[in-house]
Coordinates of C-alpha atoms in Angstrom, one line a residue:
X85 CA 38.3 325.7 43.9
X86 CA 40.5 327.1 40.7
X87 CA 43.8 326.1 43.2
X88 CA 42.5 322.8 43.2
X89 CA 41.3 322.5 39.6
X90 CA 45.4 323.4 38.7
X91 CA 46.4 320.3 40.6
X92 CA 44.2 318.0 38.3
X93 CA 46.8 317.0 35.5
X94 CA 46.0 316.9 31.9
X95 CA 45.4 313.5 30.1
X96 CA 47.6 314.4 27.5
X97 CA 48.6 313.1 24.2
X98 CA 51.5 311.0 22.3
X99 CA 54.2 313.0 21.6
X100 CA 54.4 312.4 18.0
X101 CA 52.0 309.9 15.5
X102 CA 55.2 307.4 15.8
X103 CA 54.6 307.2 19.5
X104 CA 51.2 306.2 18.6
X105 CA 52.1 303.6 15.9
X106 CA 54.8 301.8 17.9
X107 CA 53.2 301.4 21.0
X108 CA 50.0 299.9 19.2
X109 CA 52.6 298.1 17.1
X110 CA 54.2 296.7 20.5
X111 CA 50.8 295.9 21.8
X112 CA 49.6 293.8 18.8
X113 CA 53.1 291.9 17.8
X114 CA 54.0 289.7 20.9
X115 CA 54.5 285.7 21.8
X116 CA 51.5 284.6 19.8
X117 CA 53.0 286.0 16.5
X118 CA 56.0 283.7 16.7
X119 CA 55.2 280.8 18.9
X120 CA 51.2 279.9 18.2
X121 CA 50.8 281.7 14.1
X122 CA 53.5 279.3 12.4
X123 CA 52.4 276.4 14.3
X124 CA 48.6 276.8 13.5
X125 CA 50.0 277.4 10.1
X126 CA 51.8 274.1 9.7
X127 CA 48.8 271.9 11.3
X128 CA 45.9 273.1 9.7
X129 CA 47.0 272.5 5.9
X130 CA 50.4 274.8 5.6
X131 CA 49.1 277.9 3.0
X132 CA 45.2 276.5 3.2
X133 CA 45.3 278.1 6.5
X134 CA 45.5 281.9 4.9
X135 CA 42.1 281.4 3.7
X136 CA 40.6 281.5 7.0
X137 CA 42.6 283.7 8.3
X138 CA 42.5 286.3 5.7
X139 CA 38.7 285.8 6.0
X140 CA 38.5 286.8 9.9
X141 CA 41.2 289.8 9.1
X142 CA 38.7 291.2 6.5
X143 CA 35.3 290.8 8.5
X144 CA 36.3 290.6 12.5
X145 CA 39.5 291.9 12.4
X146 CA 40.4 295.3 10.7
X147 CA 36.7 296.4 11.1
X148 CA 36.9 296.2 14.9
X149 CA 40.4 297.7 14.8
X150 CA 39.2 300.6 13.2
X151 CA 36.3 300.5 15.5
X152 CA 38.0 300.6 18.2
X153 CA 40.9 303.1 17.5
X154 CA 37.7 305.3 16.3
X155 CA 36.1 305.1 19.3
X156 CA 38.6 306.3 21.5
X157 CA 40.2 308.9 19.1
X158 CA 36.5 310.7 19.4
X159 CA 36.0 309.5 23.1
X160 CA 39.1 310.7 24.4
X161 CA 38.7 308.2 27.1
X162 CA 39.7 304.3 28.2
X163 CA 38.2 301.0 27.8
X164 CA 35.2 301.4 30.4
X165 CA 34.5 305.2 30.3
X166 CA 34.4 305.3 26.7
X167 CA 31.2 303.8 26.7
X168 CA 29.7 306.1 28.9
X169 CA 29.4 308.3 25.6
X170 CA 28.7 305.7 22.9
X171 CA 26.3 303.4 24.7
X172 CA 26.2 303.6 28.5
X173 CA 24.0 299.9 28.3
X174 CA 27.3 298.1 27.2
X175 CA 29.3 299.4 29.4
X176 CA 29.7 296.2 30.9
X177 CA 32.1 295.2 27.6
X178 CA 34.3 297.6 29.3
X179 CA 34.7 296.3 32.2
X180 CA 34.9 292.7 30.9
X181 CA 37.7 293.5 28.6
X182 CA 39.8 295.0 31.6
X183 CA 39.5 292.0 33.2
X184 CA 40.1 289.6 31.0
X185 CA 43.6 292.2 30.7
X186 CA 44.0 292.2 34.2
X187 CA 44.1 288.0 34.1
X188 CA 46.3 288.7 31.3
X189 CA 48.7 290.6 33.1
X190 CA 49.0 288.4 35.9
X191 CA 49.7 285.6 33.4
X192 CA 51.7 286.9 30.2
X193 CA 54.8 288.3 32.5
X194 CA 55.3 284.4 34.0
X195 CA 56.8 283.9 30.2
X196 CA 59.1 286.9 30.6
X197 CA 60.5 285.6 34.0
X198 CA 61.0 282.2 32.6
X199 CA 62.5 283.6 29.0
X200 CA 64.7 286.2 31.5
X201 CA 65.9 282.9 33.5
X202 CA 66.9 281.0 30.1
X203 CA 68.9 284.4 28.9
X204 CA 70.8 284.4 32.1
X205 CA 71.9 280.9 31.6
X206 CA 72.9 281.9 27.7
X207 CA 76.1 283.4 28.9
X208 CA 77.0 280.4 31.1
X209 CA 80.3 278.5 29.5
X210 CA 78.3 275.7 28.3
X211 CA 74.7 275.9 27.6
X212 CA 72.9 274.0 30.5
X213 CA 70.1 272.6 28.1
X214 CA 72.6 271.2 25.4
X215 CA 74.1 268.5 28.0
X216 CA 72.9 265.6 30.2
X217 CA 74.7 265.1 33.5
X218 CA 73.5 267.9 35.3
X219 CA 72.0 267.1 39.0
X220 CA 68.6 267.5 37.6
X221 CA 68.9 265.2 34.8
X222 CA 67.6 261.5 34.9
X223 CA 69.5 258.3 33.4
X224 CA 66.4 258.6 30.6
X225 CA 68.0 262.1 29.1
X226 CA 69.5 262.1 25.4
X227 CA 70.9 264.8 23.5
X228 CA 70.1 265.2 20.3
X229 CA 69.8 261.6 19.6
X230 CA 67.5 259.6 17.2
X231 CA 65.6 257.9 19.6
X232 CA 63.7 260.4 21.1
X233 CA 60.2 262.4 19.9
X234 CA 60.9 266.2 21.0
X235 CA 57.8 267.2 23.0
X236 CA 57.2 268.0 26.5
X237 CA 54.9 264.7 27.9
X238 CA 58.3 262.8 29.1
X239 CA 56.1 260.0 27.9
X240 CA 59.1 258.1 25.6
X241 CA 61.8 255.9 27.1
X242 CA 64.2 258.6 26.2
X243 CA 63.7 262.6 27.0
X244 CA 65.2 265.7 25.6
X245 CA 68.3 267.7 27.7
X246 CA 65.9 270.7 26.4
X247 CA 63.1 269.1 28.5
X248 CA 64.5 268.1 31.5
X249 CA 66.3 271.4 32.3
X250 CA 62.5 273.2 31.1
X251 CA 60.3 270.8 34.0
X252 CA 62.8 269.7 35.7
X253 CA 64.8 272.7 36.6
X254 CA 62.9 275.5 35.2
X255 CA 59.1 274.5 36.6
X256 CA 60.6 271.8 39.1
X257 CA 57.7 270.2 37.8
X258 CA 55.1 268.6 41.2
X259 CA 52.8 265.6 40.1
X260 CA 49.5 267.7 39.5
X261 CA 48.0 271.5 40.5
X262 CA 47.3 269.7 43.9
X263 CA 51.0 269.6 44.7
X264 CA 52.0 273.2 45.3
X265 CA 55.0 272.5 46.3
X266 CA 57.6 275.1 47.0
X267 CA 58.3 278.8 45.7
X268 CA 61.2 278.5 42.9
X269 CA 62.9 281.8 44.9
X270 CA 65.5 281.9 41.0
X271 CA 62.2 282.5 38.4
X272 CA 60.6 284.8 41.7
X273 CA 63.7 286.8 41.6
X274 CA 63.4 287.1 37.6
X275 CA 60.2 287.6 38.0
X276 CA 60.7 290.9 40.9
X277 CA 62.9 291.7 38.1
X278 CA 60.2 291.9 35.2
X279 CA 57.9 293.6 37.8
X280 CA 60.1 296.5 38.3
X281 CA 61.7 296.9 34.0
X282 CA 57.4 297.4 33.5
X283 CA 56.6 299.6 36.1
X284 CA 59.6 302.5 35.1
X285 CA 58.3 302.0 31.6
X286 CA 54.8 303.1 32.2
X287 CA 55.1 304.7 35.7
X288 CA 55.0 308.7 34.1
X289 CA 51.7 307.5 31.6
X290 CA 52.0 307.8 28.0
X291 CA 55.8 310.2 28.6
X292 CA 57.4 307.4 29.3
X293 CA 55.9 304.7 27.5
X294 CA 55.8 307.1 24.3
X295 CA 59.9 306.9 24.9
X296 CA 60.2 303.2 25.8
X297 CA 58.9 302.1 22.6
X298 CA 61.4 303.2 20.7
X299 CA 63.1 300.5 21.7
X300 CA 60.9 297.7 22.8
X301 CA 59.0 297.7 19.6
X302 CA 61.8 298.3 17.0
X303 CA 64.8 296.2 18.2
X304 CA 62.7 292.6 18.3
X305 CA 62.4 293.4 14.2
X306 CA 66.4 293.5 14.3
X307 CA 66.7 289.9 16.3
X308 CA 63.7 288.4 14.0
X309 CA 65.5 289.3 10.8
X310 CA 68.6 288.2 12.0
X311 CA 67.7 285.1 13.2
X312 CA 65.8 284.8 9.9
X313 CA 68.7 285.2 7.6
X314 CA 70.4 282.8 10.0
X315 CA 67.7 279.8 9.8
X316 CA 67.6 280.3 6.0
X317 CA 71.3 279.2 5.6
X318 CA 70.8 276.2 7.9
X319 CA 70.9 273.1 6.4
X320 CA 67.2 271.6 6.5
X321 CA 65.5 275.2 6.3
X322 CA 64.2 274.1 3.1
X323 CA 62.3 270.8 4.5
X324 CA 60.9 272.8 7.4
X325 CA 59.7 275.8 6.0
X326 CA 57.8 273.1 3.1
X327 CA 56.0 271.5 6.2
X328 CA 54.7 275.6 7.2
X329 CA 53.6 276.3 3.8
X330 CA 52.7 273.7 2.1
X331 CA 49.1 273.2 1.2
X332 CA 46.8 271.0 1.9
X333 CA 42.9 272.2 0.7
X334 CA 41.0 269.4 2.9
X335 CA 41.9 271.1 5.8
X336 CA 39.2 273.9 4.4
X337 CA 36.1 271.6 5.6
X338 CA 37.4 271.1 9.0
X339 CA 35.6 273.6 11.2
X340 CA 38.1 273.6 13.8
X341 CA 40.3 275.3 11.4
X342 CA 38.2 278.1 11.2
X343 CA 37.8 278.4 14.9
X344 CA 41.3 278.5 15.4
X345 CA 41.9 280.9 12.9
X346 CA 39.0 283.1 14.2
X347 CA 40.9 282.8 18.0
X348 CA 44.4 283.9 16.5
X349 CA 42.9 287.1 15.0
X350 CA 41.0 288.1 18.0
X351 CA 44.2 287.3 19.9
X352 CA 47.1 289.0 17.7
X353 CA 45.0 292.0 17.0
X354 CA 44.4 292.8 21.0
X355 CA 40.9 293.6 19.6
X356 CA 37.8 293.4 22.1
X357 CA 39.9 294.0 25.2
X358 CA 39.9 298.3 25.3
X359 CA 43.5 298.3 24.4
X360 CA 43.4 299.9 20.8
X361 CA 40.6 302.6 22.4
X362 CA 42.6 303.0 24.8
X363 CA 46.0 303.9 23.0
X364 CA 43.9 305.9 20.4
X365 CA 42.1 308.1 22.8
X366 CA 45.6 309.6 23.0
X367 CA 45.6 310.6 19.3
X368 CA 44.6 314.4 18.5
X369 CA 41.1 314.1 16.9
X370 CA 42.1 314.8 13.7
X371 CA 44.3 312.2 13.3
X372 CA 43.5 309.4 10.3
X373 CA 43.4 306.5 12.6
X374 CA 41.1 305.2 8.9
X375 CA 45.1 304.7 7.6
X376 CA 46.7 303.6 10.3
X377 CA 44.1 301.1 11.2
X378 CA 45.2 299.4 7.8
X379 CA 49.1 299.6 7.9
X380 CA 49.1 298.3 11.2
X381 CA 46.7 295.2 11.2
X382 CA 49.2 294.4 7.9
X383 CA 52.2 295.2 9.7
X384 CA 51.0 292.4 12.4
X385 CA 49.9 290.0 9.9
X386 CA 53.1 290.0 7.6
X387 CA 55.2 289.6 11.5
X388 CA 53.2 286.6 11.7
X389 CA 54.0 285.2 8.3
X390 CA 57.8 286.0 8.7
X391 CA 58.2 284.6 11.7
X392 CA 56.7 281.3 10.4
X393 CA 59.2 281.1 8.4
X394 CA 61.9 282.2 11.1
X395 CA 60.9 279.4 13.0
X396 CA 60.3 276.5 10.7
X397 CA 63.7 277.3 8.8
X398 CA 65.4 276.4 12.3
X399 CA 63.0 273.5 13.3
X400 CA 63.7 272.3 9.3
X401 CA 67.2 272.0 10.1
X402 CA 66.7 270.2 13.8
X403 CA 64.9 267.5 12.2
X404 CA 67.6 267.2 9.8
X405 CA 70.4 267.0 12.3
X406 CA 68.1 264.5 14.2
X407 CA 67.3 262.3 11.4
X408 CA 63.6 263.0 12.4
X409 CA 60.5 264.1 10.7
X410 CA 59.7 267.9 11.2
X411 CA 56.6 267.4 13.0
X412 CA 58.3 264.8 15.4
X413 CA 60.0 268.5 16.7
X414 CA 57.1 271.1 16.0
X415 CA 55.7 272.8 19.2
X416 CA 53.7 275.7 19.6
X417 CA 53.4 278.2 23.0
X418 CA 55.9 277.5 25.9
X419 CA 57.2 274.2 24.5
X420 CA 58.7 276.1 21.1
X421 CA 60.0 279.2 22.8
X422 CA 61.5 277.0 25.8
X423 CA 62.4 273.2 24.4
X424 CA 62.3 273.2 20.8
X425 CA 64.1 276.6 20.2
X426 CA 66.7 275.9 22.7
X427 CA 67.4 272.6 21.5
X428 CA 67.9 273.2 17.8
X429 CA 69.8 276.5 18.8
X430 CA 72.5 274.6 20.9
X431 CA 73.2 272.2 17.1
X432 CA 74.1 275.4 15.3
X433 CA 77.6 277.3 15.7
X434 CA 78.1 280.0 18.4
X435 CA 75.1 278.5 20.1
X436 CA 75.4 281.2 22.6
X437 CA 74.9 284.0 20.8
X438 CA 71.6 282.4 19.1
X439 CA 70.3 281.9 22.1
X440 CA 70.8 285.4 23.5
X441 CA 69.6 286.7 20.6
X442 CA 66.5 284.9 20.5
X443 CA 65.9 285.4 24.2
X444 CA 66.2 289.2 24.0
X445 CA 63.2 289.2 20.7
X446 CA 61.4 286.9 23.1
X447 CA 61.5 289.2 26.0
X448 CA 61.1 292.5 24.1
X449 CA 58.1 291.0 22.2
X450 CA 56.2 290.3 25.5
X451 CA 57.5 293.1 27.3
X452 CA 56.0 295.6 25.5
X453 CA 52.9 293.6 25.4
X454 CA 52.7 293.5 29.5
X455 CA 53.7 296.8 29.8
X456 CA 51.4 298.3 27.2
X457 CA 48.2 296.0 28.6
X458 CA 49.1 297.2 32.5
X459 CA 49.0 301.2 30.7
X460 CA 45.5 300.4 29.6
X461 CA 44.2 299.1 32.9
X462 CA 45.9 301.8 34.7
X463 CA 44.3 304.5 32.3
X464 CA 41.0 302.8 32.1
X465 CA 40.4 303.3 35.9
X466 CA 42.1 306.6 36.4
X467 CA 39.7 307.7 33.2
X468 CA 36.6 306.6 35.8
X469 CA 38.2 308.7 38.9
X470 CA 40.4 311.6 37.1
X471 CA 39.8 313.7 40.1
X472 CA 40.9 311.5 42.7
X473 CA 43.9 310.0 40.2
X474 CA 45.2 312.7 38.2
X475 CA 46.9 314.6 40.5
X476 CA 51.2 314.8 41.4
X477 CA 52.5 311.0 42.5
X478 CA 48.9 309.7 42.6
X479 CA 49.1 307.6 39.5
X480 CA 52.9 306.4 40.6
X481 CA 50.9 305.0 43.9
X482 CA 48.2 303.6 42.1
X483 CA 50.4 301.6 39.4
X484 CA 52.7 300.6 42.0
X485 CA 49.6 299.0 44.1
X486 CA 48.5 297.5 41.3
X487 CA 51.6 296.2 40.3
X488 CA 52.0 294.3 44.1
X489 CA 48.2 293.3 43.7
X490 CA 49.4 291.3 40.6
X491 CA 52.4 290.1 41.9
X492 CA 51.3 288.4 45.2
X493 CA 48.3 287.1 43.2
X494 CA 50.5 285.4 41.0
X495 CA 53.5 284.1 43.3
X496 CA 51.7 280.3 43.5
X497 CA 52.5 280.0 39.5
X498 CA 56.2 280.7 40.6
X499 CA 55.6 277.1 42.5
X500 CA 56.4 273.4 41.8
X501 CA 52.7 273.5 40.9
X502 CA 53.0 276.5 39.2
X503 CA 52.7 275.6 35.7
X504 CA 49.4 274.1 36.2
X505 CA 47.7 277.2 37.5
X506 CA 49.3 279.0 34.9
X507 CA 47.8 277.0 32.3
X508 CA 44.5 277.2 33.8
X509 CA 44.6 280.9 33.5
X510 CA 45.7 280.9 30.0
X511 CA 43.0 278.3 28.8
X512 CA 40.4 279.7 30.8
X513 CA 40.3 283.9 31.8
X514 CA 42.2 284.5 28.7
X515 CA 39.7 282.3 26.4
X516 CA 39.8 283.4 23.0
X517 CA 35.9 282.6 23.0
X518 CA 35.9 284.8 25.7
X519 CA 37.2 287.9 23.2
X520 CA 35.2 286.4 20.3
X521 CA 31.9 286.9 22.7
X522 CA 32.6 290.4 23.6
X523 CA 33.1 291.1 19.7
X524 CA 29.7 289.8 19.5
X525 CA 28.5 292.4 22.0
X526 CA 30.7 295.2 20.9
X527 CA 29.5 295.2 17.3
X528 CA 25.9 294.6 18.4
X529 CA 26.0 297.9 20.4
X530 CA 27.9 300.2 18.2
X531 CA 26.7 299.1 14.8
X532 CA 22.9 298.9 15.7
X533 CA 22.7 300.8 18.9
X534 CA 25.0 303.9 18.2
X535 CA 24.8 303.5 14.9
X536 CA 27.2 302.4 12.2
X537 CA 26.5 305.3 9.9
X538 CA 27.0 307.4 12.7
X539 CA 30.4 306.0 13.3
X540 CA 31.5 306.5 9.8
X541 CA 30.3 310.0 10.1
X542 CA 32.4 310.3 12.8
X543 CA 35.5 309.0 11.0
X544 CA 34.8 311.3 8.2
X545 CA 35.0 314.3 10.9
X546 CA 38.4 313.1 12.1
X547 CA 40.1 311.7 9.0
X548 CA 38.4 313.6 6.0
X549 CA 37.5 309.8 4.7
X550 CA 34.1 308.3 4.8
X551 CA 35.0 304.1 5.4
X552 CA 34.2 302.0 2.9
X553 CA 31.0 300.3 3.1
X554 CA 32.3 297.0 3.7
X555 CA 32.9 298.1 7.4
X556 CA 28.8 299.5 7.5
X557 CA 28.3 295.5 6.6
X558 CA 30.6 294.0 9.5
X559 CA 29.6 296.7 12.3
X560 CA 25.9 295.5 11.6
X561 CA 26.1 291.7 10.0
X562 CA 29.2 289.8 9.2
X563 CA 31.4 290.4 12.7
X564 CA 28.3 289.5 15.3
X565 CA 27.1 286.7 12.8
X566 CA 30.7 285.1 12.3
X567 CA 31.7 285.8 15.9
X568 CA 28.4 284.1 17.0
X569 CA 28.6 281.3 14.7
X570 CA 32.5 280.4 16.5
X571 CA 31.4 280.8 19.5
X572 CA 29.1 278.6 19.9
X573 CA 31.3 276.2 17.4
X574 CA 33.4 276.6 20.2
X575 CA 30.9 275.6 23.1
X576 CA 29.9 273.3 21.0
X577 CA 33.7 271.6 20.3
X578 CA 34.9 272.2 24.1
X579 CA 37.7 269.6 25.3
X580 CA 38.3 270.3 28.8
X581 CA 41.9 271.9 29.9
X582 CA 44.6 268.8 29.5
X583 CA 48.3 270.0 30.4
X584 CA 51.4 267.7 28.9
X585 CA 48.8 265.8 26.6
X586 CA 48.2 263.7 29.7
X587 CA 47.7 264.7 33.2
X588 CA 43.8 265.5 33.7
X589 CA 42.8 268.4 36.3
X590 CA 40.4 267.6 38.7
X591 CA 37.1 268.7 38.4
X592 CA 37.5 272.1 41.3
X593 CA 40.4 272.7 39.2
X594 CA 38.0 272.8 35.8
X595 CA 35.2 274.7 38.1
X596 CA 37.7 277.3 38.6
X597 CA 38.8 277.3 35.3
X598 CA 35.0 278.3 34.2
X599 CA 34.4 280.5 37.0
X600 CA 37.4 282.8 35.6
X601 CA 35.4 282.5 32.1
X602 CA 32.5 283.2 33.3
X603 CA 33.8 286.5 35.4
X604 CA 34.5 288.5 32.2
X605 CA 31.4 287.3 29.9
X606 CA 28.9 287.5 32.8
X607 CA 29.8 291.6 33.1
X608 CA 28.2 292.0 29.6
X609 CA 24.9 291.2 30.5
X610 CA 25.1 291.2 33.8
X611 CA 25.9 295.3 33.5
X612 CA 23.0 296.2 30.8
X613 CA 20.4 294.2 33.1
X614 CA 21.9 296.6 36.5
X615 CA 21.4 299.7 34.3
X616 CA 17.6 299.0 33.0
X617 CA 16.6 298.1 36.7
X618 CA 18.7 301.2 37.9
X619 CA 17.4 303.9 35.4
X620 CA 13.8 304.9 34.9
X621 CA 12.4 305.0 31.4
X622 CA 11.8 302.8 28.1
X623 CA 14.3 300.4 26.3
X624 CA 14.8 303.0 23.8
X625 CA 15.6 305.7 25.9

C-alpha cells in the first residue's frame, strides 16, 4: 500500500509568484482585448462606454476575481472539485464552466490556425492580400480604392483584396452551414501544428506551463507597443483614435450598452469558467491573492484600453489613405484581425514586417489563452480522479486523448462550411449570458450559502487583509442582482445567430445552437436537483 501511495505524484505548486501572475496574466489578456474592447469602445459612444464598464469591473468583475482566486488558493483544488468543500449543491457550476471551456477550446485554437496561415504568407515576396489577380480573385476585387466599403458581406459592387483572399482562399467560403464542402488540408495542417505547440506547453502540468509563460505572456506586450508607437506616427492616427474615444453621453440610456459591457467583463476576466480557481489553487496558502486580484484585473483592463488605441491609430490612417470615413473600415472579431488589419498593414512601409509582427501578438495572445484553458480542464478532471491520474505518463496520455478528442471534433470547421459552425459555437456554447448566468449561481452559493463573511475570514487567514466591505455587498447583492438583471435583458433582447450581416441559419442550425447553451446552464440546476434526490436529510443540511 505505501509502494503504491509513492507512485501518486504531488499536485504541486508554481515555481515562483511570477509564474502565477503571468500565466493568469496570459489567461485573461487574449483576442477579445484587441479585436472586440476597442470596437465596443468606438460604437457605443467612444469614452461614454468606460462608464459601464468601470461599473461591471467594480461590482461583477474584481469581486468574483478575488472570489475565485480565493477559493482555490484555500481549496487547493480545480474548477469542479473545489466545490466539493465550499458547497457540494453547486457543484454543478463546476462542471458547467468546464464545459463551456471545453467548447472554448475546440473553438478559440481555429483563430490560431487561421492567424498561423496569414504569418506564413507574411514572408511571401508580395503580400497575397495587398494584390488582385490571384486565381481566387473575382473581376469585382479592388485594392485600396474609393469605391469600396471594407467589411466582410461581399454585398458592394466592388470587394476588398483583404476579403477575397480571407473567404475566398482562407475559409473557401460554401453558400451556407448546409454546404460542408471539403477539408481545407493548408489551415488542417496549421491547425495539427497549433495542436502540437499547446500540448508540449502544458504536457508536464504547471513545470512546463510555469516556464512557457515567460514567453507567451511577455513578448505580445513587446509587439503591442511596437505596433503602438508605429500607428501613432501614421498619418490619420489622429482621426481614428477621435472615433474610439470620443464621447457621446446618449449612448448611457441605451441598455444594450450595458449588456455588452457586462459580456466583455465576464469575457476578458475568464471569470465564472474555474480558470482563476484553478491557477490559484497552485498558490501556497499564504499567498495575498487580495493584491494580486487588483493588479491583475487593472493590468487587463489598461491592455484593453491601449490596444484601442493601437488599433484605431492604424484604422485612422486606412480611412485616410482610402479617402473613407473610419467606421466605413471598423471591424471587430475575425473581420479586424484578418481583413481590416491586413489591409491597412499592406498601405504602410515594410508591410511585411507589420504584418509578421502583428501576427506573432495575435498568435501569442490566443496561444496562451488555449493552452492555459486546456491546463484547467486537464487539472479539473485529474483533481476528481488523482489516484487513477497522478501517477508517471498518466497525465501525458490523458492530455494527449483529450487533445485528439478536440481535434477530430473540430476538423468540420476546417471545411468550406467551416466558418459557419464555427460561428455557431462562438455565439452559442461560448454565450457570454451563458458566464453571466453562472455568476448569478456562483455568487448566490458562496455569498449566502458558504458565507461571504466566512470568505473574507478566509482571506484574512491567507493574506493578513480582511477585504473591504464592498466585496461582502457584491458576493450577497450587487453581482447576482446586476448579473440577473442582464441576463434576462439579454433573453429578453435575443437576435438570433446571423453570419456576414446576411445569410440566415436554418432553424436545426439555431436548435443546435441553443442546445450547446443549454448544455452548460442546465448542469447548474440540473446538479443541485440530482444531489437533494441523491442525499438524505433537510435543505439545510
Amino acid at each position: 500500500m505505501e509502494r503504491a501511495n509513492r507512485k501518486i505524484e504531488a499536485r504541486g505548486h508554481w515555481g515562483s509568484k511570477t509564474e502565477f501572475l503571468l500565466a493568469v496574466a496570459g489567461n485573461v489578456v487574449g483576442l477579445g482585448n484587441v479585436w472586440r474592447f476597442p470596437y465596443l469602445c468606438y460604437s457605443n459612444g467612444g469614452g461614454t462606454f468606460l462608464i459601464p464598464y468601470l461599473v461591471f469591473v467594480v461590482t461583477c468583475g474584481v469581486p468574483l476575481f478575488l472570489m475565485e482566486t480565493a477559493m482555490g488558493q484555500y481549496t487547493q483544488e480545480g474548477g469542479i472539485t473545489c466545490w466539493q468543500r465550499l458547497c457540494p449543491l453547486a457543484e454543478g457550476v463546476g462542471y458547467a464552466g468546464q464545459l463551456i471551456l471545453l467548447y472554448s477550446c475546440m473553438s478559440y485554437i481555429i483563430i490560431l490556425a487561421w492567424a498561423l496561415f496569414y504569418l506564413a504568407f507574411s514572408f511571401s515576396s508580395q503580400l497575397p492580400w495587398a494584390s488582385c489577380g490571384h486565381m481566387w480573385n473575382t473581376d469585382n476585387c479592388n485594392f485600396a480604392g474609393k469605391n469600396f466599403v471594407l467589411n466582410w458581406t461581399g454585398q458592394t459592387n466592388s470587394t476588398s483584396a483583404a476579403t477575397e483572399f480571407w473567404e475566398h482562399r482562407v475559409l473557401s467560403l460554401s453558400g451556407g452551414i448546409e454546404e460542408v464542402g471539403n477539408v481545407n488540408w493548408e489551415i488542417l495542417l496549421c491547425l495539427i501544428a497549433m495542436w502540437i505547440i499547446c500540448y508540449f506547453c502544458i504536457w508536464k502540468g504547471i513545470k512546463s506551463t510555469g516556464k512557457v509563460v515567460y514567453f507567451t505572456a511577455t513578448f505580445p506586450y513587446v509587439m503591442l507597443l511596437v505596433l503602438l508607437i508605429r500607428g501613432l506616427t501614421l498619418p490619420g492616427a489622429l482621426q481614428g483614435i477621435m472615433f474610439y474615444v470620443y464621447p457621446d453621453p446618449q449612448h448611457l440610456l441605451d441598455p444594450q450598452m450595458w449588456m455588452e459591457a457586462g459580456t466583455q467583463v465576464f469575457f476578458s476576466y475568464s471569470i465564472t469558467v474555474g480558470s482563476i480557481t484553478t491557477l490559484g489553487s497552485y498558490n501556497p496558502y499564504t499567498n495575498n491573492c487580495y493584491r494580486d486580484s487588483f493588479w491583475l484585473c487593472l493590468l487587463n483592463s489598461c491592455t484593453s484600453v491601449v490596444a484601442g488605441f493601437a488599433v484605431f491609430s492604424v484604422l485612422g490612417f486606412m480611412a485616410h489613405e482610402q479617402g473613407v470615413a473610419v467606421e466605413d473600415v471598423a471591424e471587430s472579431g475575425p473581420g479586424l484581425a484578418f481583413i481590416a488589419y491586413p489591409q491597412a498593414v499592406a498601405l504602410m512601409p515594410l508591410p511585411h514586417l507589420w504584418a509578421v509582427c502583428f501576427f506573432i501578438m495575435i498568435l501569442l495572445l490566443g496561444l496562451d489563452t488555449q493552452f492555459v484553458c486546456m491546463e484547467v480542464i486537464i487539472t479539473s478532471v485529474t483533481d476528481m480522479f488523482p489516484t487513477v491520474l497522478r501517477r508517471p505518463w498518466r497525465r501525458e496520455l490523458f492530455l494527449l486523448l483529450f487533445c485528439l478528442f478536440c481535434f477530430f471534433s473540430q476538423i468540420v470547421m476546417v471545411t468550406e462550411g467551416g466558418i459557419y459552425v464555427f460561428q455557431l459555437f462562438d455565439y452559442y456554447a461560448c454565450n457570454g449570458a451563458c458566464l453571466v448566468l453562472l455568476s448569478v449561481f456562483q455568487s448566490l452559493a458562496v455569498g449566502w450559502i458558504f458565507g461571504a463573511e466566512r470568505m473574507c475570514d478566509i482571506i484574512e487567514d491567507m493574506t493578513g487583509s480582511y477585504p473591504n466591505f464592498i466585496f461582502k455587498l457584491c458576493w450577497k447583492y450587487l453581482t447576482p442582482l446586476i448579473s440577473l438583471a442582464s441576463f434576462i435583458y439579454s433573453l429578453v433582447e435575443y437576435q438570433p445567430l446571423i453570419f456576414n450581416r446576411w445569410y440566415r441559419y436554418p432553424v436545426w442550425a439555431y436548435m443546435l445552437g441553443w442546445l450547446l447553451a443549454l448544455s452548460s446552464i442546465l448542469l447548474v440546476p440540473g446538479w443541485a436537483l440530482g444531489r437533494l434526490l441523491a442525499i438524505r436529510g433537510s435543505l439545510k443540511q
